Amino acid sequence: MARKGYHHGNLKEALIKATIALIEDKGPTGFTMAEAAKAANVSAAAPYRHFSGRDEIIEEIARQGFEIFADLMEYAHRKSQPSALAAFEATGRAYLAFARKYPGHYIAMFESGVKITANPDLTAVANRAMNVLTQAAEDLCKHLPSDKRPPATMISQHIWAMSHGVVELFARGEPGARSPFSPEDLLESGMGVYLRGLGVIEK
């Protein structure tokens, strides 16, 4: 008897969807391929038609996540033009919004141990997201004299790290539930202190 849960040609996406739910519920290492197959309502052998194992499914989920993430970053940056500061701040908020809306993808991207540089497609799409933030930093620093202009890549990496820290500590359950400040307020104030310290914006 044919199994239900996916239509012909939709097996790959059914497995990905089921695995995302398992990642959100059990973490990236808390389930087996057999459990992913069961969650997708397919045979234990079915996942191997598309993936060599759990790590490869997680890698594909990470790639899809970076595609979504880069699209959100680009949209946030574009819609906040022509204000360079507003565009820069919007990319930070987009980071928080993505982590909230796509927790399974976020975990696959940043908490699964997936080796981004080992996969050219994954590397390219991850770089696309970082490049949006770097471009926003370049735009923000254009008014500074060249000898006083901090490297845009350094700024983008610092803000990426700050955004990631806010997500991990305050935007994904505990201990965030105990924070008297919203993740958005924490990130915005942190960005302001950082940019003022560099002289990028006025004190």
Coordinates of C-alpha atoms in Angstrom, one line a residue, residues 86-171:
A86 CA 18.2 53.3 8.7
A87 CA 19.3 50.7 6.1
F88 CA 22.1 49.5 8.4
E89 CA 19.8 49.2 11.4
A90 CA 17.2 47.4 9.3
T91 CA 19.6 44.6 8.4
G92 CA 20.1 44.0 12.1
R93 CA 16.4 43.8 12.7
A94 CA 16.1 41.4 9.7
Y95 CA 18.5 39.1 11.5
L96 CA 16.3 38.9 14.6
A97 CA 13.2 38.5 12.4
F98 CA 14.7 35.6 10.5
A99 CA 15.7 33.8 13.7
R100 CA 12.2 34.1 15.1
K101 CA 10.3 33.1 11.9
Y102 CA 12.6 30.3 10.8
P103 CA 14.1 28.7 13.9
G104 CA 14.7 25.3 12.2
H105 CA 16.7 26.9 9.4
Y106 CA 18.5 29.1 11.9
I107 CA 19.6 26.1 14.0
A108 CA 20.8 24.3 10.8
M109 CA 22.8 27.3 9.7
F110 CA 24.5 28.3 12.9
E111 CA 24.2 25.5 15.5
S112 CA 24.5 22.2 13.6
G113 CA 28.2 22.3 13.0
V114 CA 27.6 22.3 9.2
K115 CA 30.8 23.3 7.4
I116 CA 29.8 26.2 5.2
T117 CA 33.1 26.5 3.4
A118 CA 33.1 22.9 2.4
N119 CA 30.1 23.4 0.1
P120 CA 30.5 26.0 -2.7
D121 CA 26.8 26.6 -3.0
L122 CA 26.4 27.1 0.7
T123 CA 29.5 29.4 0.8
A124 CA 28.1 31.5 -2.0
V125 CA 24.7 32.1 -0.5
A126 CA 26.1 32.7 3.0
N127 CA 28.5 35.3 1.5
R128 CA 25.5 36.9 -0.2
A129 CA 23.9 37.6 3.2
M130 CA 27.1 38.9 4.7
N131 CA 27.7 41.1 1.6
V132 CA 24.4 42.9 2.3
L133 CA 25.6 43.9 5.8
T134 CA 29.0 44.9 4.5
Q135 CA 27.5 47.1 1.8
A136 CA 25.3 48.7 4.4
A137 CA 28.4 49.4 6.5
E138 CA 30.2 50.9 3.5
D139 CA 27.3 53.2 2.8
L140 CA 27.2 54.3 6.4
C141 CA 30.9 55.2 6.4
K142 CA 31.1 57.1 3.1
H143 CA 31.0 60.5 4.8
L144 CA 34.1 59.8 6.8
P145 CA 37.6 60.8 5.5
S146 CA 39.4 57.8 4.1
D147 CA 42.1 57.8 6.8
K148 CA 39.4 57.7 9.5
R149 CA 37.1 55.2 7.9
P150 CA 36.9 51.8 9.6
P151 CA 36.9 48.7 7.4
A152 CA 33.4 47.9 6.3
T153 CA 34.1 44.2 6.6
M154 CA 35.1 44.6 10.3
I155 CA 31.9 46.6 11.1
S156 CA 29.7 44.0 9.3
Q157 CA 31.4 41.1 11.2
H158 CA 31.1 42.9 14.5
I159 CA 27.4 43.6 14.0
W160 CA 26.8 40.1 12.7
A161 CA 28.4 38.8 16.0
M162 CA 26.3 41.2 18.1
S163 CA 23.1 40.2 16.3
H164 CA 23.9 36.5 16.8
G165 CA 24.6 37.0 20.5
V166 CA 21.3 38.9 21.0
V167 CA 19.4 36.1 19.2
E168 CA 21.1 33.3 21.2
L169 CA 20.7 35.0 24.6
F170 CA 17.5 36.9 24.3
A171 CA 15.4 36.1 21.3

